Structure formats: structure tokens, C-alpha cells
């Protein structure tokens, strides 16, 4: 293979496209063969205690990989359309292993058809009603946890934590995912406790009567430079709460993470803070736009920076 360093951008992307397709086809073939070997009980005949042991010891796969592949391969014996969808990129290996426990149902073909093209979360939502679980009691317990520092040096520290356990609605999950995306610049790993604390503190700052009184004095001075809430809401609704960047091939970025309001014509060049001159961009695309503006050499760093000054408070959007 050519050294990737010597490929043009175009060649590199085409190559990755081809390799991903080849990888999916290889995975399809691997699972079809593994399913057949498993059906014939060949691993046992060759001295392995199970197909799992054969995958780990014989084929050198990790335990996790072996588990998911065997699950998918067995499902593929019964429902070959699962493996075809995998080869076509309509289902991932994770999706196939999530569907696997449901393949014996009469309506399995319909479920498999509906799952195609959906992401893992959407498939979980699709499958959830098939296995209803009893309601769970809400518990909040204070617990002591032994913690070590990241390099595992020094004596362990006992820390007081709170263990929350409850079931929430799909709307809550959606709201949490949305907040994680908007706070990704601050919490790149999306730690749930940090994200929820940030959101709750933000709410309390605005609604706790005492805080509102304290803040009223300091925010009045700043509010004149902000973009009106009605404008932010209108831009948000028009762009569908997603990054509005469209690449040279016409592919639109769908990101909901780290969204910022971008002035299409920079404020410093006379661009207004109205709906027509504003759009939602994710942080990477806003950065790319800034680099593009800088690259043209017409603007100073200050002007380029002015493109991003009004990006605050998008987390308050619906
Ligand atoms: Zn984007």
C-alpha cells in the first residue's frame, strides 16, 4: 500500500472509504464462516472447550470481541439478512449483537428491517418494549469509596460519594445527551455527575431568588452585548439544533456537540446580530471558519476572534 503521507487529501479519503467497505465485507465473511464452524461444532472437535475459547485462544481475538462476534455469527445463521445489512453498513456489529436475542420472534424480520440505518441508542429504544422490566425504586445512598490517584501512587484516599439509582424517561436521556454535547468543551468525557451539576447550578443561579437578586446587578451591564434570546431561539430552530456547516461534497455536519453561534459576516466587518447573519456551528467547524478567515490574510486575529465572541449561553436553548 502507498504510504498515506504521500496521498492527496482526495486519495486518502477515497482509500479510507474503500478500506471501510472491504472491512465490512471481511467481517461479513468472517461471521458467516464462524457461524457455520460453530454449527458444525468444529472448535470442540479440534480440542477447544467452546467456540468462545477457540476465538480467544485459537483466533487471538479479545474476550469482548469474541463474545460479540459469536453472538452475531449465531444470529446470522438464523437470520442471514443481519449479516448482509452489516456488509452494507446498515447495521454495526454492536447493533447485530443487540438484535441477536430477538431473532427467534415471529416479527424478527420486521424488527431487523426497522433497525437498519439506526444508531445504537435508537436500536435500544426500538428493542426496549420487547422486554419490559418491572419499575424500580429510587434510591439515594451516601457511600464511602476508596480512590487512588491516576498513576496509582500514594496511599488510597477514602472519599464520600452519593450513589443515585433511578429510571428516567427517554426525554431525560435526550436532554442529558444534549447537555453533554453542549458542555463537551468543558467535560470532554461527559462525566454524568459533572454535567448534571453544571446544569443544576446554572438553573439555580437563574431561579434561586437570592442568587437572582445578587446577579441582577452584575448582568445588567453585560446584557447589551448579548444576542437577543428570541434571535438565538430562531437561529436554533432554523438550523435544527445542529451544526449547519456544509462540506465541499455537500455533506452537512450533524453535530449537536459544542455548538456556537457564528456571525457569517464578522461583527467587526459590520455583520449584524440578526437571524440572517447568524448560524450554528460546532466548535471544530467554527475553528475551521476562523482559520479560513485568517488564512485569507485580510483580517487581524482580533477580527477573527470577533467571529466567536457571542457564542455564550447556547446551553440555555430549548
Ligand atoms: Zn460541524
PDB file of C-alpha atoms and ligand atoms in Angstrom:
ATOM      1  CA  UNK A   1       0.000   0.000   0.000  1.00  0.00           C
ATOM      2  CA  UNK A   2       1.141   3.557  -0.703  1.00  0.00           C
ATOM      3  CA  UNK A   3       2.428   5.437   2.317  1.00  0.00           C
ATOM      4  CA  UNK A   4      -0.581   7.555   3.427  1.00  0.00           C
ATOM      5  CA  UNK A   5       1.789  10.537   3.806  1.00  0.00           C
ATOM      6  CA  UNK A   6       2.184  10.564   0.012  1.00  0.00           C
ATOM      7  CA  UNK A   7      -1.543  10.548  -0.815  1.00  0.00           C
ATOM      8  CA  UNK A   8      -3.504  13.671  -1.659  1.00  0.00           C
ATOM      9  CA  UNK A   9      -6.477  14.573   0.596  1.00  0.00           C
ATOM     10  CA  UNK A  10      -8.822  13.225  -2.075  1.00  0.00           C
ATOM     11  CA  UNK A  11      -6.904   9.952  -2.470  1.00  0.00           C
ATOM     12  CA  UNK A  12      -6.678   9.483   1.296  1.00  0.00           C
ATOM     13  CA  UNK A  13     -10.449   9.835   1.802  1.00  0.00           C
ATOM     14  CA  UNK A  14     -11.219   7.576  -1.175  1.00  0.00           C
ATOM     15  CA  UNK A  15      -8.810   4.983   0.211  1.00  0.00           C
ATOM     16  CA  UNK A  16     -10.466   5.069   3.654  1.00  0.00           C
ATOM     17  CA  UNK A  17     -13.865   4.713   2.016  1.00  0.00           C
ATOM     18  CA  UNK A  18     -12.706   1.610   0.136  1.00  0.00           C
ATOM     19  CA  UNK A  19     -10.971   0.123   3.199  1.00  0.00           C
ATOM     20  CA  UNK A  20     -14.073   0.569   5.390  1.00  0.00           C
ATOM     21  CA  UNK A  21     -16.169  -1.225   2.761  1.00  0.00           C
ATOM     22  CA  UNK A  22     -13.624  -4.052   2.451  1.00  0.00           C
ATOM     23  CA  UNK A  23     -13.501  -4.353   6.255  1.00  0.00           C
ATOM     24  CA  UNK A  24     -17.302  -4.704   6.435  1.00  0.00           C
ATOM     25  CA  UNK A  25     -17.223  -7.361   3.713  1.00  0.00           C
ATOM     26  CA  UNK A  26     -14.456  -9.257   5.510  1.00  0.00           C
ATOM     27  CA  UNK A  27     -16.430  -9.085   8.744  1.00  0.00           C
ATOM     28  CA  UNK A  28     -19.478 -10.468   6.935  1.00  0.00           C
ATOM     29  CA  UNK A  29     -17.427 -13.397   5.604  1.00  0.00           C
ATOM     30  CA  UNK A  30     -15.764 -13.976   8.974  1.00  0.00           C
ATOM     31  CA  UNK A  31     -19.100 -14.138  10.792  1.00  0.00           C
ATOM     32  CA  UNK A  32     -20.672 -16.376   8.151  1.00  0.00           C
ATOM     33  CA  UNK A  33     -17.746 -18.826   8.448  1.00  0.00           C
ATOM     34  CA  UNK A  34     -17.678 -18.633  12.250  1.00  0.00           C
ATOM     35  CA  UNK A  35     -21.424 -19.320  12.382  1.00  0.00           C
ATOM     36  CA  UNK A  36     -21.013 -22.370  10.173  1.00  0.00           C
ATOM     37  CA  UNK A  37     -17.985 -23.671  12.144  1.00  0.00           C
ATOM     38  CA  UNK A  38     -19.987 -23.188  15.345  1.00  0.00           C
ATOM     39  CA  UNK A  39     -22.996 -25.007  13.870  1.00  0.00           C
ATOM     40  CA  UNK A  40     -20.753 -27.964  12.906  1.00  0.00           C
ATOM     41  CA  UNK A  41     -19.136 -27.866  16.395  1.00  0.00           C
ATOM     42  CA  UNK A  42     -15.685 -27.776  14.792  1.00  0.00           C
ATOM     43  CA  UNK A  43     -13.974 -25.952  17.708  1.00  0.00           C
ATOM     44  CA  UNK A  44     -14.946 -28.796  20.083  1.00  0.00           C
ATOM     45  CA  UNK A  45     -13.783 -31.381  17.539  1.00  0.00           C
ATOM     46  CA  UNK A  46     -10.393 -29.614  17.442  1.00  0.00           C
ATOM     47  CA  UNK A  47      -9.956 -29.748  21.209  1.00  0.00           C
ATOM     48  CA  UNK A  48     -11.313 -26.371  22.324  1.00  0.00           C
ATOM     49  CA  UNK A  49     -13.899 -26.412  25.095  1.00  0.00           C
ATOM     50  CA  UNK A  50     -16.149 -23.970  23.220  1.00  0.00           C
ATOM     51  CA  UNK A  51     -16.371 -21.643  20.233  1.00  0.00           C
ATOM     52  CA  UNK A  52     -15.547 -18.821  22.667  1.00  0.00           C
ATOM     53  CA  UNK A  53     -12.305 -20.498  23.765  1.00  0.00           C
ATOM     54  CA  UNK A  54     -11.473 -21.177  20.106  1.00  0.00           C
ATOM     55  CA  UNK A  55     -11.936 -17.464  19.268  1.00  0.00           C
ATOM     56  CA  UNK A  56      -9.786 -16.295  22.175  1.00  0.00           C
ATOM     57  CA  UNK A  57      -7.012 -18.909  22.083  1.00  0.00           C
ATOM     58  CA  UNK A  58      -7.145 -20.107  18.515  1.00  0.00           C
ATOM     59  CA  UNK A  59      -8.058 -16.928  16.625  1.00  0.00           C
ATOM     60  CA  UNK A  60      -6.418 -14.497  19.097  1.00  0.00           C
ATOM     61  CA  UNK A  61      -9.469 -12.273  19.469  1.00  0.00           C
ATOM     62  CA  UNK A  62     -10.121 -10.371  22.687  1.00  0.00           C
ATOM     63  CA  UNK A  63     -12.782 -11.798  25.002  1.00  0.00           C
ATOM     64  CA  UNK A  64     -15.150  -8.934  24.306  1.00  0.00           C
ATOM     65  CA  UNK A  65     -14.652  -9.222  20.536  1.00  0.00           C
ATOM     66  CA  UNK A  66     -15.142 -12.989  20.706  1.00  0.00           C
ATOM     67  CA  UNK A  67     -18.388 -12.660  22.618  1.00  0.00           C
ATOM     68  CA  UNK A  68     -19.909 -10.148  20.236  1.00  0.00           C
ATOM     69  CA  UNK A  69     -18.755 -11.972  17.131  1.00  0.00           C
ATOM     70  CA  UNK A  70     -20.082 -15.334  18.270  1.00  0.00           C
ATOM     71  CA  UNK A  71     -23.395 -13.739  19.188  1.00  0.00           C
ATOM     72  CA  UNK A  72     -23.598 -12.062  15.769  1.00  0.00           C
ATOM     73  CA  UNK A  73     -22.438 -15.195  13.911  1.00  0.00           C
ATOM     74  CA  UNK A  74     -25.088 -17.385  15.587  1.00  0.00           C
ATOM     75  CA  UNK A  75     -27.757 -14.786  14.859  1.00  0.00           C
ATOM     76  CA  UNK A  76     -26.544 -14.693  11.253  1.00  0.00           C
ATOM     77  CA  UNK A  77     -27.068 -18.452  10.832  1.00  0.00           C
ATOM     78  CA  UNK A  78     -30.731 -17.990  11.680  1.00  0.00           C
ATOM     79  CA  UNK A  79     -31.166 -14.560  10.018  1.00  0.00           C
ATOM     80  CA  UNK A  80     -28.623 -14.096   7.189  1.00  0.00           C
ATOM     81  CA  UNK A  81     -30.148 -10.672   6.442  1.00  0.00           C
ATOM     82  CA  UNK A  82     -28.403  -9.417   9.603  1.00  0.00           C
ATOM     83  CA  UNK A  83     -25.010 -10.161   8.062  1.00  0.00           C
ATOM     84  CA  UNK A  84     -25.988  -8.677   4.695  1.00  0.00           C
ATOM     85  CA  UNK A  85     -27.031  -5.462   6.470  1.00  0.00           C
ATOM     86  CA  UNK A  86     -23.679  -5.476   8.247  1.00  0.00           C
ATOM     87  CA  UNK A  87     -21.805  -5.809   4.943  1.00  0.00           C
ATOM     88  CA  UNK A  88     -23.861  -2.937   3.507  1.00  0.00           C
ATOM     89  CA  UNK A  89     -23.069  -0.721   6.505  1.00  0.00           C
ATOM     90  CA  UNK A  90     -26.741  -0.589   7.526  1.00  0.00           C
ATOM     91  CA  UNK A  91     -26.053  -2.313  10.869  1.00  0.00           C
ATOM     92  CA  UNK A  92     -22.930  -2.251  13.035  1.00  0.00           C
ATOM     93  CA  UNK A  93     -21.569  -5.289  14.860  1.00  0.00           C
ATOM     94  CA  UNK A  94     -22.878  -3.800  18.124  1.00  0.00           C
ATOM     95  CA  UNK A  95     -26.312  -3.382  16.540  1.00  0.00           C
ATOM     96  CA  UNK A  96     -26.328  -7.008  15.352  1.00  0.00           C
ATOM     97  CA  UNK A  97     -25.377  -8.257  18.821  1.00  0.00           C
ATOM     98  CA  UNK A  98     -28.174  -6.143  20.351  1.00  0.00           C
ATOM     99  CA  UNK A  99     -30.676  -7.618  17.891  1.00  0.00           C
ATOM    100  CA  UNK A 100     -29.395 -11.183  18.404  1.00  0.00           C
ATOM    101  CA  UNK A 101     -31.532 -12.042  21.475  1.00  0.00           C
ATOM    102  CA  UNK A 102     -34.688 -11.174  19.495  1.00  0.00           C
ATOM    103  CA  UNK A 103     -34.166 -13.203  16.324  1.00  0.00           C
ATOM    104  CA  UNK A 104     -36.467 -16.043  17.356  1.00  0.00           C
ATOM    105  CA  UNK A 105     -39.549 -13.816  17.449  1.00  0.00           C
ATOM    106  CA  UNK A 106     -42.071 -14.111  14.629  1.00  0.00           C
ATOM    107  CA  UNK A 107     -41.749 -10.397  13.906  1.00  0.00           C
ATOM    108  CA  UNK A 108     -37.904 -10.530  13.830  1.00  0.00           C
ATOM    109  CA  UNK A 109     -37.671  -9.742  10.072  1.00  0.00           C
ATOM    110  CA  UNK A 110     -39.723  -6.603  10.638  1.00  0.00           C
ATOM    111  CA  UNK A 111     -37.607  -5.579  13.664  1.00  0.00           C
ATOM    112  CA  UNK A 112     -34.375  -6.135  11.704  1.00  0.00           C
ATOM    113  CA  UNK A 113     -35.701  -4.052   8.806  1.00  0.00           C
ATOM    114  CA  UNK A 114     -36.676  -1.223  11.151  1.00  0.00           C
ATOM    115  CA  UNK A 115     -33.277  -1.276  12.900  1.00  0.00           C
ATOM    116  CA  UNK A 116     -31.308  -0.705   9.697  1.00  0.00           C
ATOM    117  CA  UNK A 117     -29.611   2.664   9.441  1.00  0.00           C
ATOM    118  CA  UNK A 118     -30.318   3.435  13.108  1.00  0.00           C
ATOM    119  CA  UNK A 119     -27.632   4.144  15.700  1.00  0.00           C
ATOM    120  CA  UNK A 120     -27.139   2.039  18.831  1.00  0.00           C
ATOM    121  CA  UNK A 121     -29.290   4.268  21.041  1.00  0.00           C
ATOM    122  CA  UNK A 122     -32.162   4.255  18.565  1.00  0.00           C
ATOM    123  CA  UNK A 123     -31.958   0.458  18.375  1.00  0.00           C
ATOM    124  CA  UNK A 124     -32.042   0.213  22.173  1.00  0.00           C
ATOM    125  CA  UNK A 125     -35.208   2.328  22.148  1.00  0.00           C
ATOM    126  CA  UNK A 126     -36.683   0.119  19.421  1.00  0.00           C
ATOM    127  CA  UNK A 127     -35.954  -3.067  21.394  1.00  0.00           C
ATOM    128  CA  UNK A 128     -36.854  -1.808  24.891  1.00  0.00           C
ATOM    129  CA  UNK A 129     -40.629  -2.514  24.623  1.00  0.00           C
ATOM    130  CA  UNK A 130     -39.876  -6.129  23.645  1.00  0.00           C
ATOM    131  CA  UNK A 131     -38.532  -6.904  27.114  1.00  0.00           C
ATOM    132  CA  UNK A 132     -40.409  -4.834  29.672  1.00  0.00           C
ATOM    133  CA  UNK A 133     -38.821  -4.714  33.115  1.00  0.00           C
ATOM    134  CA  UNK A 134     -40.582  -4.069  36.448  1.00  0.00           C
ATOM    135  CA  UNK A 135     -40.482  -0.494  37.814  1.00  0.00           C
ATOM    136  CA  UNK A 136     -37.515   0.209  40.064  1.00  0.00           C
ATOM    137  CA  UNK A 137     -37.378   2.007  43.398  1.00  0.00           C
ATOM    138  CA  UNK A 138     -35.498   5.310  43.522  1.00  0.00           C
ATOM    139  CA  UNK A 139     -32.528   5.097  45.880  1.00  0.00           C
ATOM    140  CA  UNK A 140     -30.048   7.742  47.005  1.00  0.00           C
ATOM    141  CA  UNK A 141     -27.316   6.436  49.291  1.00  0.00           C
ATOM    142  CA  UNK A 142     -24.229   8.054  50.757  1.00  0.00           C
ATOM    143  CA  UNK A 143     -21.279   5.710  50.334  1.00  0.00           C
ATOM    144  CA  UNK A 144     -17.551   5.696  51.052  1.00  0.00           C
ATOM    145  CA  UNK A 145     -15.371   4.980  48.043  1.00  0.00           C
ATOM    146  CA  UNK A 146     -11.683   4.085  48.037  1.00  0.00           C
ATOM    147  CA  UNK A 147      -9.976   6.204  45.382  1.00  0.00           C
ATOM    148  CA  UNK A 148      -6.448   6.118  44.029  1.00  0.00           C
ATOM    149  CA  UNK A 149      -4.727   8.812  42.044  1.00  0.00           C
ATOM    150  CA  UNK A 150      -4.396   8.272  38.293  1.00  0.00           C
ATOM    151  CA  UNK A 151      -0.811   6.992  38.430  1.00  0.00           C
ATOM    152  CA  UNK A 152      -1.713   4.627  41.271  1.00  0.00           C
ATOM    153  CA  UNK A 153       0.850   6.270  43.550  1.00  0.00           C
ATOM    154  CA  UNK A 154       0.438   7.295  47.174  1.00  0.00           C
ATOM    155  CA  UNK A 155      -1.943   5.840  49.719  1.00  0.00           C
ATOM    156  CA  UNK A 156      -5.576   5.337  48.661  1.00  0.00           C
ATOM    157  CA  UNK A 157      -7.993   8.048  49.794  1.00  0.00           C
ATOM    158  CA  UNK A 158     -11.445   7.306  51.164  1.00  0.00           C
ATOM    159  CA  UNK A 159     -13.938   9.729  49.700  1.00  0.00           C
ATOM    160  CA  UNK A 160     -17.626  10.292  50.431  1.00  0.00           C
ATOM    161  CA  UNK A 161     -19.820   9.930  47.340  1.00  0.00           C
ATOM    162  CA  UNK A 162     -23.538   9.587  46.713  1.00  0.00           C
ATOM    163  CA  UNK A 163     -24.956   6.640  44.822  1.00  0.00           C
ATOM    164  CA  UNK A 164     -28.065   7.638  42.817  1.00  0.00           C
ATOM    165  CA  UNK A 165     -30.203   4.983  41.224  1.00  0.00           C
ATOM    166  CA  UNK A 166     -33.402   5.698  39.351  1.00  0.00           C
ATOM    167  CA  UNK A 167     -35.081   5.239  35.995  1.00  0.00           C
ATOM    168  CA  UNK A 168     -35.842   8.249  33.864  1.00  0.00           C
ATOM    169  CA  UNK A 169     -37.748   8.961  30.671  1.00  0.00           C
ATOM    170  CA  UNK A 170     -36.348   8.965  27.137  1.00  0.00           C
ATOM    171  CA  UNK A 171     -36.806  12.738  27.216  1.00  0.00           C
ATOM    172  CA  UNK A 172     -34.432  12.912  30.200  1.00  0.00           C
ATOM    173  CA  UNK A 173     -31.836  10.858  28.349  1.00  0.00           C
ATOM    174  CA  UNK A 174     -32.160  13.097  25.313  1.00  0.00           C
ATOM    175  CA  UNK A 175     -31.782  16.201  27.478  1.00  0.00           C
ATOM    176  CA  UNK A 176     -28.689  14.727  29.186  1.00  0.00           C
ATOM    177  CA  UNK A 177     -27.091  13.807  25.841  1.00  0.00           C
ATOM    178  CA  UNK A 178     -27.847  17.282  24.565  1.00  0.00           C
ATOM    179  CA  UNK A 179     -26.287  18.917  27.644  1.00  0.00           C
ATOM    180  CA  UNK A 180     -23.241  16.618  27.376  1.00  0.00           C
ATOM    181  CA  UNK A 181     -22.770  17.764  23.788  1.00  0.00           C
ATOM    182  CA  UNK A 182     -23.003  21.429  24.645  1.00  0.00           C
ATOM    183  CA  UNK A 183     -20.626  21.021  27.579  1.00  0.00           C
ATOM    184  CA  UNK A 184     -18.135  18.811  25.717  1.00  0.00           C
ATOM    185  CA  UNK A 185     -15.563  21.618  25.684  1.00  0.00           C
ATOM    186  CA  UNK A 186     -15.641  21.635  29.476  1.00  0.00           C
ATOM    187  CA  UNK A 187     -16.146  17.913  30.164  1.00  0.00           C
ATOM    188  CA  UNK A 188     -14.739  16.040  27.148  1.00  0.00           C
ATOM    189  CA  UNK A 189     -15.535  12.655  28.723  1.00  0.00           C
ATOM    190  CA  UNK A 190     -19.122  13.674  29.506  1.00  0.00           C
ATOM    191  CA  UNK A 191     -18.948  12.627  33.160  1.00  0.00           C
ATOM    192  CA  UNK A 192     -22.593  12.483  34.179  1.00  0.00           C
ATOM    193  CA  UNK A 193     -22.108  13.920  37.674  1.00  0.00           C
ATOM    194  CA  UNK A 194     -20.202  16.953  36.341  1.00  0.00           C
ATOM    195  CA  UNK A 195     -22.684  17.601  33.547  1.00  0.00           C
ATOM    196  CA  UNK A 196     -25.748  17.356  35.809  1.00  0.00           C
ATOM    197  CA  UNK A 197     -24.146  19.522  38.489  1.00  0.00           C
ATOM    198  CA  UNK A 198     -23.279  22.200  35.911  1.00  0.00           C
ATOM    199  CA  UNK A 199     -26.842  22.234  34.541  1.00  0.00           C
ATOM    200  CA  UNK A 200     -28.425  22.330  38.003  1.00  0.00           C
ATOM    201  CA  UNK A 201     -26.104  25.081  39.193  1.00  0.00           C
ATOM    202  CA  UNK A 202     -26.947  27.075  36.080  1.00  0.00           C
ATOM    203  CA  UNK A 203     -30.663  26.663  36.800  1.00  0.00           C
ATOM    204  CA  UNK A 204     -30.210  27.635  40.448  1.00  0.00           C
ATOM    205  CA  UNK A 205     -28.208  30.705  39.518  1.00  0.00           C
ATOM    206  CA  UNK A 206     -31.086  31.936  37.417  1.00  0.00           C
ATOM    207  CA  UNK A 207     -34.006  30.828  39.579  1.00  0.00           C
ATOM    208  CA  UNK A 208     -32.877  30.786  43.181  1.00  0.00           C
ATOM    209  CA  UNK A 209     -34.486  34.060  44.407  1.00  0.00           C
ATOM    210  CA  UNK A 210     -31.422  35.082  46.410  1.00  0.00           C
ATOM    211  CA  UNK A 211     -28.995  34.435  43.509  1.00  0.00           C
ATOM    212  CA  UNK A 212     -31.224  36.289  41.029  1.00  0.00           C
ATOM    213  CA  UNK A 213     -31.122  39.371  43.271  1.00  0.00           C
ATOM    214  CA  UNK A 214     -27.310  39.183  43.557  1.00  0.00           C
ATOM    215  CA  UNK A 215     -26.773  38.574  39.864  1.00  0.00           C
ATOM    216  CA  UNK A 216     -29.245  41.228  38.678  1.00  0.00           C
ATOM    217  CA  UNK A 217     -26.746  43.961  39.400  1.00  0.00           C
ATOM    218  CA  UNK A 218     -23.815  42.382  37.574  1.00  0.00           C
ATOM    219  CA  UNK A 219     -25.551  41.006  34.475  1.00  0.00           C
ATOM    220  CA  UNK A 220     -27.398  44.212  33.528  1.00  0.00           C
ATOM    221  CA  UNK A 221     -24.141  45.765  32.319  1.00  0.00           C
ATOM    222  CA  UNK A 222     -23.229  42.757  30.178  1.00  0.00           C
ATOM    223  CA  UNK A 223     -26.592  42.096  28.574  1.00  0.00           C
ATOM    224  CA  UNK A 224     -26.347  44.829  25.931  1.00  0.00           C
ATOM    225  CA  UNK A 225     -23.590  42.922  24.034  1.00  0.00           C
ATOM    226  CA  UNK A 226     -25.551  39.658  24.023  1.00  0.00           C
ATOM    227  CA  UNK A 227     -27.634  38.331  21.179  1.00  0.00           C
ATOM    228  CA  UNK A 228     -31.352  38.553  21.908  1.00  0.00           C
ATOM    229  CA  UNK A 229     -32.860  35.317  23.209  1.00  0.00           C
ATOM    230  CA  UNK A 230     -35.558  35.426  20.508  1.00  0.00           C
ATOM    231  CA  UNK A 231     -32.844  35.610  17.803  1.00  0.00           C
ATOM    232  CA  UNK A 232     -30.888  32.734  19.354  1.00  0.00           C
ATOM    233  CA  UNK A 233     -34.073  30.646  19.507  1.00  0.00           C
ATOM    234  CA  UNK A 234     -34.915  31.438  15.863  1.00  0.00           C
ATOM    235  CA  UNK A 235     -31.399  30.501  14.656  1.00  0.00           C
ATOM    236  CA  UNK A 236     -31.559  27.330  16.736  1.00  0.00           C
ATOM    237  CA  UNK A 237     -34.932  26.338  15.275  1.00  0.00           C
ATOM    238  CA  UNK A 238     -33.897  27.131  11.677  1.00  0.00           C
ATOM    239  CA  UNK A 239     -30.663  25.064  11.941  1.00  0.00           C
ATOM    240  CA  UNK A 240     -32.448  22.229  13.745  1.00  0.00           C
ATOM    241  CA  UNK A 241     -30.189  22.435  16.810  1.00  0.00           C
ATOM    242  CA  UNK A 242     -27.280  21.092  14.755  1.00  0.00           C
ATOM    243  CA  UNK A 243     -24.132  22.413  13.181  1.00  0.00           C
ATOM    244  CA  UNK A 244     -25.062  23.980   9.826  1.00  0.00           C
ATOM    245  CA  UNK A 245     -21.679  23.502   8.150  1.00  0.00           C
ATOM    246  CA  UNK A 246     -21.856  22.001   4.651  1.00  0.00           C
ATOM    247  CA  UNK A 247     -18.649  20.483   3.282  1.00  0.00           C
ATOM    248  CA  UNK A 248     -17.393  20.833  -0.306  1.00  0.00           C
ATOM    249  CA  UNK A 249     -19.054  17.498  -1.229  1.00  0.00           C
ATOM    250  CA  UNK A 250     -22.412  18.722   0.083  1.00  0.00           C
ATOM    251  CA  UNK A 251     -22.205  16.668   3.310  1.00  0.00           C
ATOM    252  CA  UNK A 252     -23.836  18.557   6.167  1.00  0.00           C
ATOM    253  CA  UNK A 253     -22.306  18.276   9.626  1.00  0.00           C
ATOM    254  CA  UNK A 254     -24.929  16.850  12.015  1.00  0.00           C
ATOM    255  CA  UNK A 255     -23.095  17.613  15.230  1.00  0.00           C
ATOM    256  CA  UNK A 256     -25.022  18.664  18.334  1.00  0.00           C
ATOM    257  CA  UNK A 257     -21.801  18.964  20.340  1.00  0.00           C
ATOM    258  CA  UNK A 258     -20.117  22.212  21.347  1.00  0.00           C
ATOM    259  CA  UNK A 259     -22.457  24.344  19.254  1.00  0.00           C
ATOM    260  CA  UNK A 260     -21.592  28.014  18.893  1.00  0.00           C
ATOM    261  CA  UNK A 261     -23.299  30.956  17.233  1.00  0.00           C
ATOM    262  CA  UNK A 262     -21.252  32.193  14.293  1.00  0.00           C
ATOM    263  CA  UNK A 263     -21.574  35.577  12.596  1.00  0.00           C
ATOM    264  CA  UNK A 264     -21.451  34.725   8.874  1.00  0.00           C
ATOM    265  CA  UNK A 265     -20.156  38.213   8.171  1.00  0.00           C
ATOM    266  CA  UNK A 266     -17.956  39.031  11.180  1.00  0.00           C
ATOM    267  CA  UNK A 267     -19.281  41.683  13.547  1.00  0.00           C
ATOM    268  CA  UNK A 268     -16.039  43.608  13.154  1.00  0.00           C
ATOM    269  CA  UNK A 269     -16.792  43.916   9.417  1.00  0.00           C
ATOM    270  CA  UNK A 270     -20.242  45.279  10.087  1.00  0.00           C
ATOM    271  CA  UNK A 271     -22.137  41.952  10.247  1.00  0.00           C
ATOM    272  CA  UNK A 272     -25.297  42.240  12.322  1.00  0.00           C
ATOM    273  CA  UNK A 273     -26.555  40.019  15.122  1.00  0.00           C
ATOM    274  CA  UNK A 274     -29.738  39.164  13.243  1.00  0.00           C
ATOM    275  CA  UNK A 275     -31.118  35.774  12.264  1.00  0.00           C
ATOM    276  CA  UNK A 276     -29.900  36.034   8.656  1.00  0.00           C
ATOM    277  CA  UNK A 277     -26.292  36.692   9.659  1.00  0.00           C
ATOM    278  CA  UNK A 278     -26.112  34.033  12.358  1.00  0.00           C
ATOM    279  CA  UNK A 279     -25.772  30.269  12.135  1.00  0.00           C
ATOM    280  CA  UNK A 280     -24.998  27.336  14.391  1.00  0.00           C
ATOM    281  CA  UNK A 281     -21.543  25.818  14.010  1.00  0.00           C
ATOM    282  CA  UNK A 282     -19.863  23.144  16.105  1.00  0.00           C
ATOM    283  CA  UNK A 283     -16.578  24.156  17.704  1.00  0.00           C
ATOM    284  CA  UNK A 284     -14.379  22.316  15.117  1.00  0.00           C
ATOM    285  CA  UNK A 285     -16.210  23.957  12.194  1.00  0.00           C
ATOM    286  CA  UNK A 286     -16.248  27.361  13.857  1.00  0.00           C
ATOM    287  CA  UNK A 287     -12.478  26.957  14.358  1.00  0.00           C
ATOM    288  CA  UNK A 288     -12.096  25.924  10.700  1.00  0.00           C
ATOM    289  CA  UNK A 289     -14.062  29.011   9.613  1.00  0.00           C
ATOM    290  CA  UNK A 290     -11.844  31.161  11.797  1.00  0.00           C
ATOM    291  CA  UNK A 291      -8.736  29.599  10.242  1.00  0.00           C
ATOM    292  CA  UNK A 292     -10.208  30.150   6.780  1.00  0.00           C
ATOM    293  CA  UNK A 293     -10.829  33.814   7.568  1.00  0.00           C
ATOM    294  CA  UNK A 294      -7.317  34.159   8.989  1.00  0.00           C
ATOM    295  CA  UNK A 295      -5.855  32.234   6.048  1.00  0.00           C
ATOM    296  CA  UNK A 296      -7.194  34.796   3.626  1.00  0.00           C
ATOM    297  CA  UNK A 297      -4.907  37.281   5.348  1.00  0.00           C
ATOM    298  CA  UNK A 298      -7.460  40.047   5.282  1.00  0.00           C
ATOM    299  CA  UNK A 299      -8.307  40.029   8.932  1.00  0.00           C
ATOM    300  CA  UNK A 300      -6.344  40.503  12.083  1.00  0.00           C
ATOM    301  CA  UNK A 301      -6.532  37.971  14.900  1.00  0.00           C
ATOM    302  CA  UNK A 302      -8.831  40.367  16.736  1.00  0.00           C
ATOM    303  CA  UNK A 303     -11.293  40.429  13.873  1.00  0.00           C
ATOM    304  CA  UNK A 304     -11.236  36.668  13.526  1.00  0.00           C
ATOM    305  CA  UNK A 305     -11.759  36.337  17.218  1.00  0.00           C
ATOM    306  CA  UNK A 306     -14.742  38.653  16.955  1.00  0.00           C
ATOM    307  CA  UNK A 307     -16.485  35.893  14.980  1.00  0.00           C
ATOM    308  CA  UNK A 308     -16.803  33.872  18.136  1.00  0.00           C
ATOM    309  CA  UNK A 309     -17.475  36.350  20.922  1.00  0.00           C
ATOM    310  CA  UNK A 310     -21.217  35.819  21.087  1.00  0.00           C
ATOM    311  CA  UNK A 311     -21.161  32.080  21.465  1.00  0.00           C
ATOM    312  CA  UNK A 312     -22.033  32.073  25.116  1.00  0.00           C
ATOM    313  CA  UNK A 313     -25.219  30.730  26.605  1.00  0.00           C
ATOM    314  CA  UNK A 314     -26.238  28.350  23.827  1.00  0.00           C
ATOM    315  CA  UNK A 315     -26.747  25.825  26.607  1.00  0.00           C
ATOM    316  CA  UNK A 316     -29.887  27.766  27.500  1.00  0.00           C
ATOM    317  CA  UNK A 317     -31.504  26.836  24.239  1.00  0.00           C
ATOM    318  CA  UNK A 318     -34.535  24.527  24.120  1.00  0.00           C
TER     319      UNK A 318
HETATM  320 ZN1  LIG B   1     -19.852  20.930  12.459  1.00  0.00          ZN
END
